[in-house]
Amino acid sequence: ILERTYQDNKQVLESDDFQGVKTQFEELRKELQSSSKLRMLHELSPKDKNNPDRKREWEEWKAILQPYLDKGDTWLTAPWMVTEFYVYRRLIEAFGYWDENSPGYKYDPFAKQKRAGLESSVGSAEPMLAKLPDLAVLPETSSEGINLAASIALWGNKMDLSLWPADAENAGIDIFSAILDKAHENLLHDDSELLANHCAKLRSKGGGNVDIIVDNAGFELITDLALAQYLVESGIASCVTFQLKSHPTFVSDALEKDLLEHVDYYAQLDASVYPNAKRSGKKWQQFLKEGKWMCHEDNFWVQPFAMWDMTEPLRSDLKERCDLAFVKGDANYRRLLGDCMWDMTAKFEDVVGAYFPCPVCALRTLKAEIGCGMDPDQIDRAKKLDDDWQTNGRFGVVHFGSGASH
C-alpha cells in the first residue's frame, strides 16, 4: 500500500515543499519493513489541544494503542485489525493532514485512485440507475423495491477498488449487470423479508431516519446513492444520513468530499450518453439541498474499535435518532463481529442485533474468513463451488438485526 501510495503521489512527495512529509513517509515505511515496535501518535500541538474534536480523536487513539505499547507489540505482533487502521492513521500523520502549516494539510493521497474509480463507474451505473424510477412507484405492499435496492448496494461492494482496479478508459463498459443477474444464487443468507417488513413500518409512519454506513468511493458509493435515492422516493426514509470517514483511509474509503464530488460529477454528465446517471445526479443534488440527504463524518469509522465499543456521541445519536442503519463492506462487518471468530451459523440477531444501538442491516460480500448467521447448507454449497469462498467477494449476505433499543 505504501509503495503504491508513493508512486501515485511521487511528483508531490519529491517536490521541495513536501520534503518534511517525505521524510516521515520514509520513516513509516522503514518501521514496517523492520517490524518495529508500535509508537504513540505525535503529541498534539498547543492549538490542537484546545480543539475538542482533535483532542478527543487523539485520546481515543491513545486508548486503542496503550495496551499494545505496554506489551511492546510490533507491527507483526499486534492484532491485524489494529495495525490495519493504525498504518493509515500514521500515514495521515506523516502528511500533517490536520496541520494548517503543513503542505499536506487536508491532502488526500488517495484522491487520484478515487477519481479514477468515479470516472470508470458510469458504464455500469447507467443501466443500474435506469431501474430506480420503476422501483419507487411499486405498490407499498411489494417488497421488490427494497430487495432490489439493497441487492444493488450489496453487490456494489464486490466492485471495491482493491478488487476491481479503476480504469477510466473503460468508463463505458457495464460490468455490474452480470454480477446482479447472479445475485440471489450467491447469497449465503438472506434477511430481505425482515428488512422489507421493517421498511414497510417506516413507510407507514411517514418515513424514518435511515443511515448508510458507507464503505468505498467509486462505483460502490454510486450504488449506496442509488439505495438512498430509492429510500427517499419510496417514502421509507424522510432523511438519509451518510456516515463517512473523517480522513483518507483504506485507499478507496469515502469522505464527505468524495460523496459530494460523485454527486456533482453525475449531475454534469452528458444526458445524450448517460441520461439515467445524469437524472439521478440532479436528484441527488436536490436531496442534499433540501436536507433529505445529510453527510456526517466521524472518527469512529477510521478506528479499529469493535462496534460494541462505539464511541460517544455517535452511539447515543444512532440510538435516539436512527430507525435503520445499513452497514456496508467487509471491514465494517468485521468490526460488527469484533474481528472475532464466531460460529458461522450463529444467529446475526444474537451476535449483532442484541447490542447494536438501532435496527441494523448488514450488506456484505465476503472478503475475510470470519462471519456469522449463514445457513449450513449454503456454506456447504459455497465450499464445493469455490475454495476461496470466504475471501474473494463472490458470495454475500443480507443480515437484519432488531437492535438493542428495539
Short mmCIF file of N, CA, C and O in Angstrom, two decimals, residues 30-152:
data_model
loop_
_atom_site.label_atom_id
_atom_site.label_comp_id
_atom_site.label_asym_id
_atom_site.label_seq_id
_atom_site.Cartn_x
_atom_site.Cartn_y
_atom_site.Cartn_z
N LYS A 30 10.11 2.38 6.76
CA LYS A 30 11.19 1.62 7.43
C LYS A 30 10.67 0.87 8.65
O LYS A 30 11.08 -0.26 8.92
N GLU A 31 9.78 1.49 9.40
CA GLU A 31 9.18 0.82 10.56
C GLU A 31 8.49 -0.48 10.15
O GLU A 31 8.62 -1.51 10.80
N LEU A 32 7.74 -0.40 9.07
CA LEU A 32 7.01 -1.57 8.60
C LEU A 32 7.97 -2.65 8.10
O LEU A 32 7.78 -3.84 8.38
N GLN A 33 8.98 -2.23 7.37
CA GLN A 33 9.94 -3.19 6.80
C GLN A 33 10.71 -3.92 7.90
O GLN A 33 11.06 -5.10 7.74
N SER A 34 10.97 -3.23 9.03
CA SER A 34 11.76 -3.85 10.11
C SER A 34 10.87 -4.36 11.24
O SER A 34 11.39 -4.84 12.26
N SER A 35 9.55 -4.26 11.06
CA SER A 35 8.60 -4.65 12.10
C SER A 35 8.96 -4.05 13.45
O SER A 35 9.10 -4.74 14.46
N SER A 36 9.12 -2.73 13.46
CA SER A 36 9.46 -2.01 14.69
C SER A 36 8.31 -2.09 15.70
O SER A 36 7.18 -2.43 15.35
N LYS A 37 8.64 -1.70 16.94
CA LYS A 37 7.58 -1.58 17.94
C LYS A 37 6.65 -0.43 17.57
O LYS A 37 7.08 0.58 16.99
N LEU A 38 5.38 -0.61 17.90
CA LEU A 38 4.42 0.47 17.68
C LEU A 38 4.78 1.65 18.57
O LEU A 38 5.37 1.48 19.64
N ARG A 39 4.43 2.84 18.13
CA ARG A 39 4.65 4.03 18.95
C ARG A 39 3.35 4.82 19.03
O ARG A 39 2.45 4.68 18.20
N MET A 40 3.28 5.69 20.04
CA MET A 40 2.13 6.57 20.16
C MET A 40 2.15 7.61 19.04
O MET A 40 3.21 7.92 18.49
N LEU A 41 1.00 8.12 18.70
CA LEU A 41 0.94 9.22 17.75
C LEU A 41 1.67 10.43 18.33
O LEU A 41 1.82 10.55 19.55
N HIS A 42 2.12 11.30 17.44
CA HIS A 42 2.79 12.52 17.90
C HIS A 42 1.86 13.32 18.82
O HIS A 42 0.64 13.34 18.62
N GLU A 43 2.46 13.98 19.81
CA GLU A 43 1.69 14.83 20.70
C GLU A 43 0.99 15.94 19.90
O GLU A 43 1.52 16.41 18.88
N LEU A 44 -0.16 16.33 20.38
CA LEU A 44 -0.89 17.41 19.73
C LEU A 44 -0.18 18.74 19.93
O LEU A 44 0.48 18.96 20.95
N SER A 45 -0.34 19.63 18.98
CA SER A 45 0.17 21.00 19.13
C SER A 45 -0.69 21.71 20.17
O SER A 45 -1.82 21.29 20.46
N PRO A 46 -0.18 22.80 20.76
CA PRO A 46 -0.99 23.55 21.74
C PRO A 46 -2.35 23.97 21.16
O PRO A 46 -3.36 23.92 21.86
N LYS A 47 -2.37 24.34 19.88
CA LYS A 47 -3.63 24.74 19.25
C LYS A 47 -4.60 23.57 19.19
O LYS A 47 -5.79 23.71 19.51
N ASP A 48 -4.09 22.38 18.79
CA ASP A 48 -4.96 21.22 18.68
C ASP A 48 -5.44 20.73 20.04
O ASP A 48 -6.54 20.17 20.16
N LYS A 49 -4.63 20.94 21.09
CA LYS A 49 -5.06 20.54 22.44
C LYS A 49 -6.28 21.34 22.89
O LYS A 49 -7.04 20.90 23.75
N ASN A 50 -6.45 22.52 22.31
CA ASN A 50 -7.61 23.35 22.62
C ASN A 50 -8.78 23.11 21.68
O ASN A 50 -9.82 23.77 21.80
N ASN A 51 -8.58 22.18 20.75
CA ASN A 51 -9.65 21.82 19.81
C ASN A 51 -10.29 20.52 20.32
O ASN A 51 -9.66 19.47 20.29
N PRO A 52 -11.54 20.57 20.80
CA PRO A 52 -12.16 19.39 21.41
C PRO A 52 -12.18 18.16 20.49
O PRO A 52 -11.97 17.04 20.94
N ASP A 53 -12.45 18.37 19.20
CA ASP A 53 -12.52 17.26 18.26
C ASP A 53 -11.16 16.60 18.07
O ASP A 53 -11.04 15.36 18.07
N ARG A 54 -10.11 17.42 17.91
CA ARG A 54 -8.77 16.87 17.73
C ARG A 54 -8.29 16.18 19.00
O ARG A 54 -7.69 15.11 18.94
N LYS A 55 -8.58 16.78 20.15
CA LYS A 55 -8.17 16.21 21.42
C LYS A 55 -8.85 14.85 21.65
O LYS A 55 -8.21 13.89 22.07
N ARG A 56 -10.14 14.79 21.35
CA ARG A 56 -10.89 13.54 21.55
C ARG A 56 -10.35 12.44 20.64
O ARG A 56 -10.17 11.29 21.04
N GLU A 57 -10.07 12.79 19.37
CA GLU A 57 -9.56 11.80 18.42
C GLU A 57 -8.22 11.25 18.88
O GLU A 57 -7.98 10.03 18.82
N TRP A 58 -7.33 12.13 19.38
CA TRP A 58 -6.01 11.69 19.85
C TRP A 58 -6.15 10.80 21.08
O TRP A 58 -5.49 9.77 21.19
N GLU A 59 -7.03 11.19 21.99
CA GLU A 59 -7.21 10.40 23.22
C GLU A 59 -7.82 9.04 22.92
O GLU A 59 -7.51 8.05 23.60
N GLU A 60 -8.68 8.96 21.92
CA GLU A 60 -9.25 7.66 21.53
C GLU A 60 -8.15 6.75 20.99
O GLU A 60 -8.10 5.56 21.32
N TRP A 61 -7.26 7.31 20.18
CA TRP A 61 -6.14 6.50 19.67
C TRP A 61 -5.19 6.11 20.79
O TRP A 61 -4.63 5.01 20.78
N LYS A 62 -5.01 6.97 21.78
CA LYS A 62 -4.17 6.61 22.93
C LYS A 62 -4.76 5.41 23.65
O LYS A 62 -4.04 4.46 24.02
N ALA A 63 -6.08 5.41 23.82
CA ALA A 63 -6.75 4.28 24.48
C ALA A 63 -6.62 3.01 23.66
O ALA A 63 -6.46 1.91 24.21
N ILE A 64 -6.67 3.13 22.33
CA ILE A 64 -6.53 1.97 21.45
C ILE A 64 -5.12 1.39 21.56
O ILE A 64 -4.93 0.18 21.69
N LEU A 65 -4.10 2.27 21.50
CA LEU A 65 -2.72 1.82 21.37
C LEU A 65 -2.06 1.42 22.69
O LEU A 65 -1.17 0.55 22.71
N GLN A 66 -2.47 2.04 23.81
CA GLN A 66 -1.74 1.88 25.06
C GLN A 66 -1.53 0.41 25.47
O GLN A 66 -0.41 0.03 25.87
N PRO A 67 -2.55 -0.45 25.38
CA PRO A 67 -2.31 -1.85 25.79
C PRO A 67 -1.21 -2.55 24.98
O PRO A 67 -0.45 -3.36 25.53
N TYR A 68 -1.09 -2.20 23.71
CA TYR A 68 -0.09 -2.84 22.85
C TYR A 68 1.29 -2.22 23.05
O TYR A 68 2.31 -2.90 22.95
N LEU A 69 1.31 -0.92 23.36
CA LEU A 69 2.59 -0.28 23.69
C LEU A 69 3.13 -0.84 25.00
O LEU A 69 4.34 -1.09 25.13
N ASP A 70 2.24 -1.06 25.97
CA ASP A 70 2.66 -1.60 27.27
C ASP A 70 3.27 -2.99 27.12
O ASP A 70 4.18 -3.37 27.88
N LYS A 71 2.78 -3.75 26.15
CA LYS A 71 3.30 -5.11 25.92
C LYS A 71 4.51 -5.12 25.00
O LYS A 71 5.11 -6.17 24.77
N GLY A 72 4.85 -3.96 24.43
CA GLY A 72 5.97 -3.89 23.49
C GLY A 72 5.66 -4.52 22.15
O GLY A 72 6.55 -5.02 21.45
N ASP A 73 4.39 -4.49 21.75
CA ASP A 73 3.99 -5.11 20.48
C ASP A 73 4.61 -4.40 19.29
O ASP A 73 4.84 -3.18 19.29
N THR A 74 4.86 -5.18 18.26
CA THR A 74 5.40 -4.67 16.99
C THR A 74 4.29 -4.65 15.95
O THR A 74 3.15 -5.06 16.20
N TRP A 75 4.65 -4.19 14.75
CA TRP A 75 3.70 -4.19 13.63
C TRP A 75 3.20 -5.62 13.33
O TRP A 75 2.10 -5.79 12.82
N LEU A 76 4.02 -6.63 13.65
CA LEU A 76 3.63 -8.01 13.35
C LEU A 76 2.94 -8.72 14.51
O LEU A 76 2.20 -9.67 14.28
N THR A 77 3.16 -8.27 15.74
CA THR A 77 2.57 -8.99 16.88
C THR A 77 1.25 -8.38 17.36
O THR A 77 0.45 -9.07 18.00
N ALA A 78 1.01 -7.11 17.08
CA ALA A 78 -0.27 -6.50 17.46
C ALA A 78 -1.39 -7.06 16.58
O ALA A 78 -1.13 -7.54 15.47
N PRO A 79 -2.64 -7.01 17.05
CA PRO A 79 -3.75 -7.54 16.24
C PRO A 79 -3.82 -6.87 14.87
O PRO A 79 -3.61 -5.65 14.75
N TRP A 80 -4.15 -7.67 13.87
CA TRP A 80 -4.20 -7.19 12.49
C TRP A 80 -5.16 -6.02 12.34
O TRP A 80 -4.85 -5.03 11.68
N MET A 81 -6.34 -6.11 12.97
CA MET A 81 -7.31 -5.03 12.83
C MET A 81 -6.74 -3.71 13.34
O MET A 81 -6.95 -2.65 12.73
N VAL A 82 -5.97 -3.76 14.43
CA VAL A 82 -5.38 -2.54 15.00
C VAL A 82 -4.34 -1.95 14.06
O VAL A 82 -4.38 -0.76 13.72
N THR A 83 -3.39 -2.78 13.60
CA THR A 83 -2.32 -2.25 12.74
C THR A 83 -2.85 -1.83 11.38
O THR A 83 -2.33 -0.89 10.77
N GLU A 84 -3.92 -2.49 10.92
CA GLU A 84 -4.53 -2.15 9.64
C GLU A 84 -5.05 -0.71 9.63
O GLU A 84 -4.85 0.05 8.68
N PHE A 85 -5.73 -0.31 10.71
CA PHE A 85 -6.22 1.06 10.82
C PHE A 85 -5.09 2.02 11.19
O PHE A 85 -5.03 3.15 10.70
N TYR A 86 -4.19 1.56 12.05
CA TYR A 86 -3.10 2.40 12.55
C TYR A 86 -2.17 2.86 11.43
O TYR A 86 -1.71 4.01 11.43
N VAL A 87 -1.88 2.00 10.45
CA VAL A 87 -0.95 2.39 9.39
C VAL A 87 -1.51 3.57 8.59
O VAL A 87 -0.77 4.48 8.19
N TYR A 88 -2.82 3.59 8.39
CA TYR A 88 -3.41 4.73 7.66
C TYR A 88 -3.43 5.98 8.53
O TYR A 88 -3.24 7.09 8.01
N ARG A 89 -3.64 5.80 9.84
CA ARG A 89 -3.60 6.97 10.73
C ARG A 89 -2.18 7.54 10.78
O ARG A 89 -1.99 8.77 10.81
N ARG A 90 -1.17 6.68 10.76
CA ARG A 90 0.22 7.14 10.71
C ARG A 90 0.55 7.81 9.38
O ARG A 90 1.32 8.78 9.33
N LEU A 91 -0.01 7.30 8.31
CA LEU A 91 0.20 7.91 7.00
C LEU A 91 -0.35 9.34 6.99
O LEU A 91 0.30 10.28 6.50
N ILE A 92 -1.54 9.50 7.57
CA ILE A 92 -2.16 10.83 7.65
C ILE A 92 -1.32 11.75 8.54
O ILE A 92 -1.16 12.94 8.26
N GLU A 93 -0.75 11.19 9.61
CA GLU A 93 0.14 11.96 10.47
C GLU A 93 1.37 12.43 9.69
O GLU A 93 1.80 13.58 9.82
N ALA A 94 1.93 11.54 8.87
CA ALA A 94 3.11 11.89 8.08
C ALA A 94 2.82 13.07 7.14
O ALA A 94 3.68 13.92 6.92
N PHE A 95 1.63 13.11 6.61
CA PHE A 95 1.26 14.20 5.70
C PHE A 95 0.92 15.49 6.45
O PHE A 95 0.79 16.54 5.82
N GLY A 96 0.76 15.42 7.77
CA GLY A 96 0.33 16.61 8.51
C GLY A 96 -1.08 17.01 8.12
O GLY A 96 -1.37 18.20 7.92
N TYR A 97 -1.96 16.02 8.05
CA TYR A 97 -3.30 16.22 7.47
C TYR A 97 -4.10 17.32 8.18
O TYR A 97 -4.85 18.04 7.54
N TRP A 98 -3.93 17.43 9.51
CA TRP A 98 -4.71 18.44 10.26
C TRP A 98 -3.87 19.66 10.62
O TRP A 98 -4.34 20.54 11.34
N ASP A 99 -2.64 19.73 10.14
CA ASP A 99 -1.74 20.83 10.48
C ASP A 99 -1.81 21.90 9.38
O ASP A 99 -1.35 21.69 8.26
N GLU A 100 -2.39 23.03 9.71
CA GLU A 100 -2.58 24.10 8.72
C GLU A 100 -1.26 24.63 8.19
O GLU A 100 -1.22 25.26 7.12
N ASN A 101 -0.17 24.40 8.90
CA ASN A 101 1.14 24.86 8.45
C ASN A 101 1.89 23.83 7.60
O ASN A 101 2.97 24.10 7.11
N SER A 102 1.30 22.65 7.44
CA SER A 102 1.93 21.59 6.65
C SER A 102 1.48 21.68 5.19
O SER A 102 0.31 21.98 4.91
N PRO A 103 2.39 21.39 4.24
CA PRO A 103 1.96 21.34 2.83
C PRO A 103 0.96 20.21 2.60
O PRO A 103 0.22 20.23 1.60
N GLY A 104 0.91 19.23 3.53
CA GLY A 104 -0.03 18.12 3.40
C GLY A 104 -1.36 18.36 4.09
O GLY A 104 -2.16 17.42 4.23
N TYR A 105 -1.63 19.61 4.50
CA TYR A 105 -2.90 19.93 5.16
C TYR A 105 -4.09 19.56 4.28
O TYR A 105 -4.20 20.04 3.13
N LYS A 106 -4.94 18.66 4.78
CA LYS A 106 -6.14 18.18 4.07
C LYS A 106 -5.82 17.56 2.71
O LYS A 106 -6.69 17.49 1.82
N TYR A 107 -4.59 17.11 2.55
CA TYR A 107 -4.19 16.46 1.29
C TYR A 107 -4.63 15.00 1.32
O TYR A 107 -4.36 14.27 2.28
N ASP A 108 -5.30 14.57 0.27
CA ASP A 108 -5.79 13.19 0.17
C ASP A 108 -4.87 12.40 -0.77
O ASP A 108 -4.94 12.57 -1.99
N PRO A 109 -4.02 11.52 -0.22
CA PRO A 109 -3.09 10.78 -1.08
C PRO A 109 -3.78 9.74 -1.96
O PRO A 109 -3.15 9.17 -2.85
N PHE A 110 -5.07 9.50 -1.71
CA PHE A 110 -5.81 8.51 -2.49
C PHE A 110 -6.79 9.14 -3.48
O PHE A 110 -7.59 8.44 -4.11
N ALA A 111 -6.74 10.46 -3.60
CA ALA A 111 -7.71 11.16 -4.44
C ALA A 111 -7.65 10.70 -5.89
O ALA A 111 -8.69 10.55 -6.55
N LYS A 112 -6.45 10.45 -6.39
CA LYS A 112 -6.28 10.04 -7.78
C LYS A 112 -7.01 8.72 -8.06
O LYS A 112 -7.72 8.60 -9.07
N GLN A 113 -6.85 7.74 -7.17
CA GLN A 113 -7.49 6.45 -7.37
C GLN A 113 -9.00 6.55 -7.23
O GLN A 113 -9.75 5.90 -7.96
N LYS A 114 -9.45 7.36 -6.28
CA LYS A 114 -10.90 7.52 -6.10
C LYS A 114 -11.53 8.21 -7.30
O LYS A 114 -12.64 7.87 -7.72
N ARG A 115 -10.81 9.18 -7.86
CA ARG A 115 -11.32 9.87 -9.04
C ARG A 115 -11.41 8.90 -10.23
O ARG A 115 -12.40 8.91 -10.98
N ALA A 116 -10.40 8.05 -10.38
CA ALA A 116 -10.44 7.05 -11.46
C ALA A 116 -11.61 6.10 -11.25
O ALA A 116 -12.29 5.70 -12.22
N GLY A 117 -11.86 5.72 -9.99
CA GLY A 117 -12.99 4.85 -9.70
C GLY A 117 -14.31 5.51 -10.04
O GLY A 117 -15.24 4.86 -10.55
N LEU A 118 -14.43 6.80 -9.77
CA LEU A 118 -15.63 7.55 -10.11
C LEU A 118 -15.84 7.58 -11.62
O LEU A 118 -16.93 7.28 -12.13
N GLU A 119 -14.78 7.94 -12.35
CA GLU A 119 -14.91 8.08 -13.80
C GLU A 119 -15.21 6.75 -14.49
O GLU A 119 -15.88 6.72 -15.53
N SER A 120 -14.72 5.65 -13.93
CA SER A 120 -14.94 4.35 -14.56
C SER A 120 -16.26 3.71 -14.13
O SER A 120 -16.62 2.63 -14.60
N SER A 121 -17.02 4.39 -13.26
CA SER A 121 -18.24 3.79 -12.71
C SER A 121 -19.46 3.96 -13.61
O SER A 121 -20.45 3.23 -13.46
N VAL A 122 -19.40 4.90 -14.54
CA VAL A 122 -20.62 5.34 -15.22
C VAL A 122 -21.23 4.26 -16.12
O VAL A 122 -22.45 4.11 -16.18
N GLY A 123 -20.37 3.49 -16.79
CA GLY A 123 -20.88 2.46 -17.71
C GLY A 123 -21.75 1.43 -17.00
O GLY A 123 -22.80 1.02 -17.51
N SER A 124 -21.34 1.01 -15.80
CA SER A 124 -22.14 0.07 -15.02
C SER A 124 -23.31 0.76 -14.33
O SER A 124 -24.36 0.15 -14.11
N ALA A 125 -23.13 2.03 -13.98
CA ALA A 125 -24.18 2.74 -13.25
C ALA A 125 -25.37 3.09 -14.13
O ALA A 125 -26.52 3.07 -13.66
N GLU A 126 -25.15 3.40 -15.39
CA GLU A 126 -26.24 3.85 -16.27
C GLU A 126 -27.40 2.84 -16.33
O GLU A 126 -28.55 3.21 -16.05
N PRO A 127 -27.17 1.56 -16.68
CA PRO A 127 -28.29 0.61 -16.70
C PRO A 127 -28.84 0.31 -15.31
O PRO A 127 -30.04 0.04 -15.16
N MET A 128 -28.01 0.37 -14.29
CA MET A 128 -28.47 0.14 -12.92
C MET A 128 -29.41 1.25 -12.47
O MET A 128 -30.49 1.02 -11.92
N LEU A 129 -29.04 2.50 -12.74
CA LEU A 129 -29.86 3.65 -12.33
C LEU A 129 -31.16 3.74 -13.14
O LEU A 129 -32.13 4.35 -12.68
N ALA A 130 -31.19 3.11 -14.31
CA ALA A 130 -32.42 3.08 -15.11
C ALA A 130 -33.54 2.33 -14.40
O ALA A 130 -34.73 2.53 -14.70
N LYS A 131 -33.17 1.46 -13.46
CA LYS A 131 -34.18 0.65 -12.75
C LYS A 131 -34.91 1.45 -11.67
O LYS A 131 -36.02 1.07 -11.25
N LEU A 132 -34.32 2.53 -11.17
CA LEU A 132 -34.84 3.19 -9.98
C LEU A 132 -36.23 3.81 -10.13
O LEU A 132 -37.05 3.67 -9.23
N PRO A 133 -36.53 4.52 -11.24
CA PRO A 133 -37.85 5.14 -11.32
C PRO A 133 -38.99 4.14 -11.18
O PRO A 133 -40.01 4.43 -10.55
N ASP A 134 -38.84 2.95 -11.75
CA ASP A 134 -39.90 1.94 -11.66
C ASP A 134 -40.03 1.39 -10.24
O ASP A 134 -41.13 1.05 -9.80
N LEU A 135 -38.92 1.30 -9.50
CA LEU A 135 -38.97 0.77 -8.14
C LEU A 135 -39.76 1.68 -7.21
O LEU A 135 -40.50 1.21 -6.34
N ALA A 136 -39.61 2.98 -7.41
CA ALA A 136 -40.23 3.94 -6.49
C ALA A 136 -41.75 3.94 -6.58
O ALA A 136 -42.42 4.36 -5.63
N VAL A 137 -42.32 3.47 -7.68
CA VAL A 137 -43.78 3.50 -7.86
C VAL A 137 -44.42 2.12 -7.68
O VAL A 137 -45.60 1.95 -7.95
N LEU A 138 -43.66 1.15 -7.19
CA LEU A 138 -44.24 -0.16 -6.90
C LEU A 138 -45.25 -0.04 -5.75
O LEU A 138 -45.14 0.85 -4.91
N PRO A 139 -46.26 -0.93 -5.69
CA PRO A 139 -47.23 -0.89 -4.59
C PRO A 139 -46.53 -0.97 -3.23
O PRO A 139 -45.49 -1.63 -3.09
N GLU A 140 -47.09 -0.29 -2.23
CA GLU A 140 -46.47 -0.28 -0.90
C GLU A 140 -46.38 -1.68 -0.30
O GLU A 140 -45.54 -1.93 0.56
N THR A 141 -47.25 -2.59 -0.75
CA THR A 141 -47.22 -3.96 -0.23
C THR A 141 -46.11 -4.79 -0.85
O THR A 141 -45.81 -5.89 -0.37
N SER A 142 -45.47 -4.28 -1.92
CA SER A 142 -44.43 -5.04 -2.60
C SER A 142 -43.10 -4.88 -1.90
O SER A 142 -42.72 -3.78 -1.49
N SER A 143 -42.38 -6.00 -1.76
CA SER A 143 -41.03 -5.94 -1.19
C SER A 143 -39.98 -5.91 -2.29
O SER A 143 -38.77 -5.85 -2.00
N GLU A 144 -40.41 -5.91 -3.54
CA GLU A 144 -39.47 -5.99 -4.67
C GLU A 144 -38.52 -4.80 -4.69
O GLU A 144 -37.32 -4.94 -4.97
N GLY A 145 -39.03 -3.61 -4.39
CA GLY A 145 -38.22 -2.40 -4.48
C GLY A 145 -37.05 -2.41 -3.52
O GLY A 145 -35.89 -2.25 -3.92
N ILE A 146 -37.33 -2.59 -2.23
CA ILE A 146 -36.25 -2.58 -1.24
C ILE A 146 -35.32 -3.76 -1.45
O ILE A 146 -34.10 -3.65 -1.26
N ASN A 147 -35.86 -4.90 -1.89
CA ASN A 147 -35.00 -6.06 -2.13
C ASN A 147 -33.97 -5.78 -3.22
O ASN A 147 -32.79 -6.11 -3.07
N LEU A 148 -34.42 -5.16 -4.32
CA LEU A 148 -33.50 -4.88 -5.41
C LEU A 148 -32.54 -3.75 -5.05
O LEU A 148 -31.34 -3.83 -5.34
N ALA A 149 -33.05 -2.71 -4.39
CA ALA A 149 -32.18 -1.59 -4.00
C ALA A 149 -31.08 -2.06 -3.04
O ALA A 149 -29.92 -1.66 -3.16
N ALA A 150 -31.45 -2.93 -2.09
CA ALA A 150 -30.45 -3.47 -1.16
C ALA A 150 -29.48 -4.38 -1.88
O ALA A 150 -28.28 -4.39 -1.58
N SER A 151 -29.98 -5.15 -2.84
CA SER A 151 -29.11 -6.06 -3.60
C SER A 151 -28.09 -5.27 -4.42
O SER A 151 -26.92 -5.65 -4.50
N ILE A 152 -28.53 -4.15 -5.00
CA ILE A 152 -27.62 -3.29 -5.75
C ILE A 152 -26.50 -2.78 -4.84
O ILE A 152 -25.32 -2.83 -5.19
#
